[in-house]
PDB file of C-alpha atoms and ligand atoms in Angstrom:
ATOM      1  CA  UNK A   1      10.415  -4.213 -15.146  1.00 98.00           C
ATOM      2  CA  UNK A   2      13.362  -6.111 -13.688  1.00 98.00           C
ATOM      3  CA  UNK A   3      15.549  -4.571 -10.998  1.00 98.00           C
ATOM      4  CA  UNK A   4      18.992  -6.091 -10.537  1.00 98.00           C
ATOM      5  CA  UNK A   5      19.668  -5.518  -6.907  1.00 98.00           C
ATOM      6  CA  UNK A   6      21.228  -6.600  -3.623  1.00 97.00           C
ATOM      7  CA  UNK A   7      19.159  -6.138  -0.474  1.00 97.00           C
ATOM      8  CA  UNK A   8      21.822  -4.048   1.253  1.00 96.00           C
ATOM      9  CA  UNK A   9      22.827  -1.944  -1.750  1.00 97.00           C
ATOM     10  CA  UNK A  10      21.947   1.659  -1.067  1.00 97.00           C
ATOM     11  CA  UNK A  11      21.996   2.561  -4.756  1.00 98.00           C
ATOM     12  CA  UNK A  12      19.452  -0.207  -5.482  1.00 98.00           C
ATOM     13  CA  UNK A  13      17.420   0.917  -2.442  1.00 98.00           C
ATOM     14  CA  UNK A  14      17.068   4.400  -4.009  1.00 98.00           C
ATOM     15  CA  UNK A  15      15.604   2.861  -7.172  1.00 98.00           C
ATOM     16  CA  UNK A  16      13.294   0.522  -5.201  1.00 98.00           C
ATOM     17  CA  UNK A  17      11.930   3.619  -3.480  1.00 98.00           C
ATOM     18  CA  UNK A  18      11.263   5.408  -6.770  1.00 98.00           C
ATOM     19  CA  UNK A  19       9.500   2.331  -8.221  1.00 98.00           C
ATOM     20  CA  UNK A  20       7.410   1.880  -5.091  1.00 98.00           C
ATOM     21  CA  UNK A  21       6.436   5.555  -4.751  1.00 98.00           C
ATOM     22  CA  UNK A  22       5.391   5.643  -8.401  1.00 98.00           C
ATOM     23  CA  UNK A  23       3.434   2.419  -7.999  1.00 98.00           C
ATOM     24  CA  UNK A  24       5.403   0.507 -10.638  1.00 98.00           C
ATOM     25  CA  UNK A  25       5.517  -3.282 -10.536  1.00 97.00           C
ATOM     26  CA  UNK A  26       8.928  -4.910 -10.808  1.00 97.00           C
ATOM     27  CA  UNK A  27      10.700  -8.183 -10.290  1.00 97.00           C
ATOM     28  CA  UNK A  28      13.877  -8.312  -8.198  1.00 97.00           C
ATOM     29  CA  UNK A  29      16.895 -10.163  -9.574  1.00 97.00           C
ATOM     30  CA  UNK A  30      19.333 -10.502  -6.703  1.00 97.00           C
ATOM     31  CA  UNK A  31      23.123 -10.489  -7.094  1.00 97.00           C
ATOM     32  CA  UNK A  32      25.056 -11.287  -3.939  1.00 96.00           C
ATOM     33  CA  UNK A  33      27.721  -8.600  -3.758  1.00 95.00           C
ATOM     34  CA  UNK A  34      29.895 -10.277  -1.121  1.00 91.00           C
ATOM     35  CA  UNK A  35      30.019 -13.415  -3.295  1.00 94.00           C
ATOM     36  CA  UNK A  36      31.086 -11.230  -6.251  1.00 93.00           C
ATOM     37  CA  UNK A  37      28.048 -12.152  -8.363  1.00 95.00           C
ATOM     38  CA  UNK A  38      27.961  -8.602  -9.770  1.00 96.00           C
ATOM     39  CA  UNK A  39      31.264  -9.284 -11.540  1.00 95.00           C
ATOM     40  CA  UNK A  40      30.042 -12.365 -13.452  1.00 97.00           C
ATOM     41  CA  UNK A  41      30.443 -11.982 -17.235  1.00 97.00           C
ATOM     42  CA  UNK A  42      26.716 -12.566 -17.853  1.00 97.00           C
ATOM     43  CA  UNK A  43      25.821  -9.638 -15.565  1.00 97.00           C
ATOM     44  CA  UNK A  44      28.522  -7.395 -17.039  1.00 97.00           C
ATOM     45  CA  UNK A  45      26.767  -7.716 -20.390  1.00 97.00           C
ATOM     46  CA  UNK A  46      23.955  -5.721 -18.770  1.00 97.00           C
ATOM     47  CA  UNK A  47      26.108  -3.486 -16.574  1.00 97.00           C
ATOM     48  CA  UNK A  48      29.725  -3.197 -17.749  1.00 97.00           C
ATOM     49  CA  UNK A  49      30.639  -1.524 -14.422  1.00 97.00           C
ATOM     50  CA  UNK A  50      29.655  -4.675 -12.529  1.00 97.00           C
ATOM     51  CA  UNK A  51      27.586  -2.689 -10.034  1.00 98.00           C
ATOM     52  CA  UNK A  52      23.953  -2.775  -8.942  1.00 98.00           C
ATOM     53  CA  UNK A  53      21.386  -1.470  -9.676  1.00 98.00           C
ATOM     54  CA  UNK A  54      20.465  -2.148 -13.275  1.00 98.00           C
ATOM     55  CA  UNK A  55      16.897  -1.694 -14.472  1.00 98.00           C
ATOM     56  CA  UNK A  56      15.494  -3.564 -17.454  1.00 98.00           C
ATOM     57  CA  UNK A  57      12.416  -1.947 -18.922  1.00 98.00           C
ATOM     58  CA  UNK A  58      10.760  -2.770 -22.228  1.00 94.00           C
ATOM     59  CA  UNK A  59      14.000  -3.957 -23.821  1.00 94.00           C
ATOM     60  CA  UNK A  60      16.043  -1.056 -22.433  1.00 97.00           C
ATOM     61  CA  UNK A  61      18.872  -1.645 -19.972  1.00 98.00           C
ATOM     62  CA  UNK A  62      19.568   1.262 -17.634  1.00 98.00           C
ATOM     63  CA  UNK A  63      22.318   1.747 -15.071  1.00 98.00           C
ATOM     64  CA  UNK A  64      23.286   4.359 -12.437  1.00 98.00           C
ATOM     65  CA  UNK A  65      20.612   4.854  -9.788  1.00 98.00           C
ATOM     66  CA  UNK A  66      20.073   8.573 -10.299  1.00 98.00           C
ATOM     67  CA  UNK A  67      19.862   8.217 -14.086  1.00 98.00           C
ATOM     68  CA  UNK A  68      17.289   5.437 -13.541  1.00 98.00           C
ATOM     69  CA  UNK A  69      15.284   7.606 -11.135  1.00 98.00           C
ATOM     70  CA  UNK A  70      15.331  10.510 -13.619  1.00 98.00           C
ATOM     71  CA  UNK A  71      14.140   8.080 -16.324  1.00 98.00           C
ATOM     72  CA  UNK A  72      11.269   6.913 -14.101  1.00 98.00           C
ATOM     73  CA  UNK A  73      10.465  10.552 -13.308  1.00 98.00           C
ATOM     74  CA  UNK A  74      10.236  11.388 -17.005  1.00 98.00           C
ATOM     75  CA  UNK A  75       8.295   8.274 -18.011  1.00 98.00           C
ATOM     76  CA  UNK A  76       5.993   8.231 -14.954  1.00 98.00           C
ATOM     77  CA  UNK A  77       5.788  11.824 -13.707  1.00 98.00           C
ATOM     78  CA  UNK A  78       3.119  11.152 -11.032  1.00 98.00           C
ATOM     79  CA  UNK A  79       3.749  11.426  -8.181  1.00 98.00           C
ATOM     80  CA  UNK A  80       6.733  13.679  -8.864  1.00 98.00           C
ATOM     81  CA  UNK A  81      10.089  13.204  -7.182  1.00 98.00           C
ATOM     82  CA  UNK A  82      11.341  16.634  -8.214  1.00 98.00           C
ATOM     83  CA  UNK A  83       9.755  20.012  -7.398  1.00 98.00           C
ATOM     84  CA  UNK A  84       8.033  21.934 -10.208  1.00 97.00           C
ATOM     85  CA  UNK A  85      10.403  24.914 -10.334  1.00 97.00           C
ATOM     86  CA  UNK A  86      13.858  24.886 -11.948  1.00 98.00           C
ATOM     87  CA  UNK A  87      15.554  26.289  -8.857  1.00 98.00           C
ATOM     88  CA  UNK A  88      13.980  23.670  -6.572  1.00 98.00           C
ATOM     89  CA  UNK A  89      14.925  20.876  -8.958  1.00 98.00           C
ATOM     90  CA  UNK A  90      18.558  21.998  -8.934  1.00 98.00           C
ATOM     91  CA  UNK A  91      18.595  22.061  -5.104  1.00 98.00           C
ATOM     92  CA  UNK A  92      17.051  18.588  -4.825  1.00 98.00           C
ATOM     93  CA  UNK A  93      19.502  17.207  -7.396  1.00 98.00           C
ATOM     94  CA  UNK A  94      22.417  18.782  -5.542  1.00 98.00           C
ATOM     95  CA  UNK A  95      21.342  17.086  -2.293  1.00 98.00           C
ATOM     96  CA  UNK A  96      20.924  13.741  -4.067  1.00 98.00           C
ATOM     97  CA  UNK A  97      24.290  14.088  -5.815  1.00 98.00           C
ATOM     98  CA  UNK A  98      25.952  15.098  -2.544  1.00 98.00           C
ATOM     99  CA  UNK A  99      25.022  11.668  -1.192  1.00 98.00           C
ATOM    100  CA  UNK A 100      25.384   9.623  -4.378  1.00 98.00           C
ATOM    101  CA  UNK A 101      28.670  11.144  -5.617  1.00 98.00           C
ATOM    102  CA  UNK A 102      30.447  12.475  -2.539  1.00 98.00           C
ATOM    103  CA  UNK A 103      29.484  10.121   0.296  1.00 98.00           C
ATOM    104  CA  UNK A 104      28.405   6.734  -1.037  1.00 98.00           C
ATOM    105  CA  UNK A 105      31.291   5.928  -3.453  1.00 97.00           C
ATOM    106  CA  UNK A 106      33.843   6.167  -0.624  1.00 97.00           C
ATOM    107  CA  UNK A 107      32.149   3.318   1.252  1.00 95.00           C
ATOM    108  CA  UNK A 108      31.317   1.087  -1.665  1.00 95.00           C
ATOM    109  CA  UNK A 109      32.348  -2.534  -1.172  1.00 94.00           C
ATOM    110  CA  UNK A 110      35.021  -2.490  -3.914  1.00 95.00           C
ATOM    111  CA  UNK A 111      36.608   0.598  -2.317  1.00 97.00           C
ATOM    112  CA  UNK A 112      36.575  -0.974   1.156  1.00 97.00           C
ATOM    113  CA  UNK A 113      37.904  -4.205  -0.390  1.00 96.00           C
ATOM    114  CA  UNK A 114      40.859  -2.255  -1.812  1.00 97.00           C
ATOM    115  CA  UNK A 115      41.559  -0.685   1.582  1.00 98.00           C
ATOM    116  CA  UNK A 116      41.440  -4.113   3.258  1.00 97.00           C
ATOM    117  CA  UNK A 117      43.321  -6.030   0.530  1.00 97.00           C
ATOM    118  CA  UNK A 118      46.034  -4.170  -1.416  1.00 98.00           C
ATOM    119  CA  UNK A 119      46.369  -1.434   1.231  1.00 98.00           C
ATOM    120  CA  UNK A 120      46.299  -3.957   4.114  1.00 98.00           C
ATOM    121  CA  UNK A 121      44.026  -1.928   6.393  1.00 98.00           C
ATOM    122  CA  UNK A 122      42.300  -3.668   9.304  1.00 98.00           C
ATOM    123  CA  UNK A 123      38.522  -3.560   9.901  1.00 97.00           C
ATOM    124  CA  UNK A 124      38.894  -0.810  12.558  1.00 97.00           C
ATOM    125  CA  UNK A 125      40.566   1.795  10.328  1.00 98.00           C
ATOM    126  CA  UNK A 126      38.259   0.858   7.456  1.00 98.00           C
ATOM    127  CA  UNK A 127      35.181   1.519   9.630  1.00 98.00           C
ATOM    128  CA  UNK A 128      36.769   4.839  10.739  1.00 98.00           C
ATOM    129  CA  UNK A 129      37.205   5.743   7.067  1.00 98.00           C
ATOM    130  CA  UNK A 130      33.519   5.038   6.383  1.00 98.00           C
ATOM    131  CA  UNK A 131      32.349   7.071   9.394  1.00 98.00           C
ATOM    132  CA  UNK A 132      34.671   9.945   8.482  1.00 98.00           C
ATOM    133  CA  UNK A 133      33.282  10.366   4.970  1.00 98.00           C
ATOM    134  CA  UNK A 134      29.642   9.891   5.905  1.00 98.00           C
ATOM    135  CA  UNK A 135      30.069  12.390   8.751  1.00 98.00           C
ATOM    136  CA  UNK A 136      31.671  14.980   6.488  1.00 98.00           C
ATOM    137  CA  UNK A 137      28.851  14.668   3.961  1.00 98.00           C
ATOM    138  CA  UNK A 138      26.142  14.670   6.633  1.00 98.00           C
ATOM    139  CA  UNK A 139      27.467  17.950   8.097  1.00 98.00           C
ATOM    140  CA  UNK A 140      26.602  19.844   4.924  1.00 98.00           C
ATOM    141  CA  UNK A 141      23.395  17.864   4.292  1.00 98.00           C
ATOM    142  CA  UNK A 142      22.200  18.745   7.816  1.00 98.00           C
ATOM    143  CA  UNK A 143      22.695  22.422   7.012  1.00 98.00           C
ATOM    144  CA  UNK A 144      20.880  22.124   3.686  1.00 98.00           C
ATOM    145  CA  UNK A 145      18.007  20.226   5.358  1.00 98.00           C
ATOM    146  CA  UNK A 146      17.454  23.177   7.691  1.00 97.00           C
ATOM    147  CA  UNK A 147      17.775  25.694   4.877  1.00 97.00           C
ATOM    148  CA  UNK A 148      15.398  24.051   2.401  1.00 98.00           C
ATOM    149  CA  UNK A 149      13.004  22.026   4.559  1.00 96.00           C
ATOM    150  CA  UNK A 150      11.490  22.170   8.022  1.00 94.00           C
ATOM    151  CA  UNK A 151      14.214  19.866   9.332  1.00 95.00           C
ATOM    152  CA  UNK A 152      11.698  17.238  10.449  1.00 97.00           C
ATOM    153  CA  UNK A 153       9.735  15.850   7.492  1.00 98.00           C
ATOM    154  CA  UNK A 154      11.581  16.019   4.173  1.00 98.00           C
ATOM    155  CA  UNK A 155      15.000  17.219   3.041  1.00 98.00           C
ATOM    156  CA  UNK A 156      13.389  19.684   0.655  1.00 98.00           C
ATOM    157  CA  UNK A 157       9.996  21.393   0.861  1.00 97.00           C
ATOM    158  CA  UNK A 158       6.789  19.594   1.822  1.00 96.00           C
ATOM    159  CA  UNK A 159       7.013  16.356  -0.084  1.00 97.00           C
ATOM    160  CA  UNK A 160       9.201  13.341  -0.789  1.00 98.00           C
ATOM    161  CA  UNK A 161      11.869  14.088  -3.357  1.00 98.00           C
ATOM    162  CA  UNK A 162      14.801  12.349  -4.995  1.00 98.00           C
ATOM    163  CA  UNK A 163      16.930  13.775  -2.158  1.00 98.00           C
ATOM    164  CA  UNK A 164      14.965  11.746   0.434  1.00 98.00           C
ATOM    165  CA  UNK A 165      15.440   8.638  -1.715  1.00 98.00           C
ATOM    166  CA  UNK A 166      19.182   9.105  -1.236  1.00 98.00           C
ATOM    167  CA  UNK A 167      18.991  10.022   2.456  1.00 98.00           C
ATOM    168  CA  UNK A 168      17.174   6.939   3.790  1.00 98.00           C
ATOM    169  CA  UNK A 169      19.660   4.380   2.369  1.00 98.00           C
ATOM    170  CA  UNK A 170      22.589   6.506   3.514  1.00 98.00           C
ATOM    171  CA  UNK A 171      21.176   6.646   7.061  1.00 98.00           C
ATOM    172  CA  UNK A 172      20.864   2.860   6.969  1.00 97.00           C
ATOM    173  CA  UNK A 173      24.570   2.632   6.083  1.00 97.00           C
ATOM    174  CA  UNK A 174      25.529   5.177   8.732  1.00 98.00           C
ATOM    175  CA  UNK A 175      23.825   3.011  11.366  1.00 98.00           C
ATOM    176  CA  UNK A 176      25.492  -0.143  10.052  1.00 96.00           C
ATOM    177  CA  UNK A 177      28.828   1.529  10.706  1.00 97.00           C
ATOM    178  CA  UNK A 178      27.713   2.925  14.096  1.00 98.00           C
ATOM    179  CA  UNK A 179      28.188   6.560  13.128  1.00 98.00           C
ATOM    180  CA  UNK A 180      27.224   8.855  16.011  1.00 98.00           C
ATOM    181  CA  UNK A 181      24.119  10.578  14.609  1.00 98.00           C
ATOM    182  CA  UNK A 182      23.665  13.104  17.434  1.00 98.00           C
ATOM    183  CA  UNK A 183      25.271  15.934  15.405  1.00 98.00           C
ATOM    184  CA  UNK A 184      22.620  15.473  12.689  1.00 98.00           C
ATOM    185  CA  UNK A 185      19.223  15.897  14.410  1.00 98.00           C
ATOM    186  CA  UNK A 186      17.440  17.113  11.275  1.00 98.00           C
ATOM    187  CA  UNK A 187      18.621  14.105   9.257  1.00 98.00           C
ATOM    188  CA  UNK A 188      17.575  11.739  12.064  1.00 98.00           C
ATOM    189  CA  UNK A 189      14.132  13.362  12.324  1.00 98.00           C
ATOM    190  CA  UNK A 190      13.580  13.347   8.559  1.00 98.00           C
ATOM    191  CA  UNK A 191      14.646   9.713   8.295  1.00 98.00           C
ATOM    192  CA  UNK A 192      12.297   8.756  11.157  1.00 98.00           C
ATOM    193  CA  UNK A 193       9.436  10.514   9.375  1.00 98.00           C
ATOM    194  CA  UNK A 194      10.249   8.887   6.032  1.00 98.00           C
ATOM    195  CA  UNK A 195      10.152   5.470   7.696  1.00 97.00           C
ATOM    196  CA  UNK A 196       6.491   6.060   8.610  1.00 97.00           C
ATOM    197  CA  UNK A 197       5.612   6.227   4.882  1.00 98.00           C
ATOM    198  CA  UNK A 198       4.522   2.903   3.315  1.00 97.00           C
ATOM    199  CA  UNK A 199       7.005   3.003   0.399  1.00 97.00           C
ATOM    200  CA  UNK A 200       9.910   3.372   2.797  1.00 96.00           C
ATOM    201  CA  UNK A 201       8.711   0.443   4.911  1.00 93.00           C
ATOM    202  CA  UNK A 202       8.319  -2.024   2.039  1.00 95.00           C
ATOM    203  CA  UNK A 203      11.642  -1.156   0.376  1.00 97.00           C
ATOM    204  CA  UNK A 204      13.890  -1.374   3.449  1.00 96.00           C
ATOM    205  CA  UNK A 205      16.720  -3.896   3.102  1.00 96.00           C
ATOM    206  CA  UNK A 206      15.323  -6.352   5.679  1.00 95.00           C
ATOM    207  CA  UNK A 207      12.070  -6.631   3.690  1.00 95.00           C
ATOM    208  CA  UNK A 208      13.767  -7.740   0.445  1.00 95.00           C
ATOM    209  CA  UNK A 209      13.488 -11.274  -0.933  1.00 92.00           C
ATOM    210  CA  UNK A 210      17.289 -11.741  -0.780  1.00 94.00           C
ATOM    211  CA  UNK A 211      17.692 -10.334   2.754  1.00 95.00           C
ATOM    212  CA  UNK A 212      19.920 -12.442   4.997  1.00 89.00           C
TER     213      UNK A 212
HETATM  214  N1  GSH B   1      26.870   5.395  -8.797  1.00 53.71           N
HETATM  215  C1  GSH B   1      26.282   4.080  -8.856  1.00 53.71           C
HETATM  216  C2  GSH B   1      26.825   3.276  -7.706  1.00 53.71           C
HETATM  217  C3  GSH B   1      26.466   1.828  -7.802  1.00 53.71           C
HETATM  218  C4  GSH B   1      27.185   1.034  -6.733  1.00 53.71           C
HETATM  219  O1  GSH B   1      28.263   1.422  -6.298  1.00 53.71           O
HETATM  220  N2  GSH B   1      26.587  -0.081  -6.317  1.00 53.71           N
HETATM  221  C5  GSH B   1      27.191  -0.885  -5.292  1.00 53.71           C
HETATM  222  C6  GSH B   1      26.162  -1.309  -4.262  1.00 53.71           C
HETATM  223  S1  GSH B   1      25.474   0.070  -3.419  1.00 53.71           S
HETATM  224  C7  GSH B   1      27.806  -2.114  -5.899  1.00 53.71           C
HETATM  225  O2  GSH B   1      27.258  -2.695  -6.820  1.00 53.71           O
HETATM  226  N3  GSH B   1      28.962  -2.534  -5.386  1.00 53.71           N
HETATM  227  C8  GSH B   1      29.602  -3.720  -5.830  1.00 53.71           C
HETATM  228  C9  GSH B   1      31.079  -3.648  -5.758  1.00 53.71           C
HETATM  229  O3  GSH B   1      31.604  -2.704  -5.149  1.00 53.71           O
HETATM  230  O4  GSH B   1      31.712  -4.570  -6.279  1.00 53.71           O
HETATM  231  C10 GSH B   1      24.759   4.187  -8.764  1.00 53.71           C
HETATM  232  O5  GSH B   1      24.280   5.160  -8.181  1.00 53.71           O
HETATM  233  O6  GSH B   1      24.050   3.331  -9.304  1.00 53.71           O
END
């Protein structure tokens, strides 16, 4: 498999985690987002959105991190990243989507580039924007973490799930933007626990071949 990625991309980080947890070998093809490599015509043939990640597997080209993770879950069910019951699966997906659809897109580089460029916002207000939206999303995720997990190990239940694959990269971004994490003790504890697991250590941005 080939994963089109950027070391700091949180969407690519989610997919790296799924590949690693499921023990699947892959080659990283790096696209430097700040240099705009994701917008090159040859990459857009694979991913018309010009975003990472893209996964190439056996002649298939897949985009959108959560769709890729669901594909890996269906093709390589062990170990599972979703709970066995329908209700649990819906909860885990809702946590993952809460991060992937309602937090992450508002801090994507093209969105921040639009704030800085056409809307002429300085770095300070742009960083405030990022912290505002992560904070808002984390408030509800903190509550869900306490409702559906023990608030110290995993977001849901007793095992790693797709929700945790979205949490760890989002925590990395929150720290990059110096968000005050004190209001989210369950998320901090869960993230600290996840980082003790081998798959989370090997997939962290600093450990990637294209890390700066
Ligand atoms: N919803 C997409 C989001 C993908 C995405 O936004 N990727 C970012 C990196 S995390 C990107 O490629 N940004 C490049 C840009 O904004 O030009 C997914 O989950 O795969």
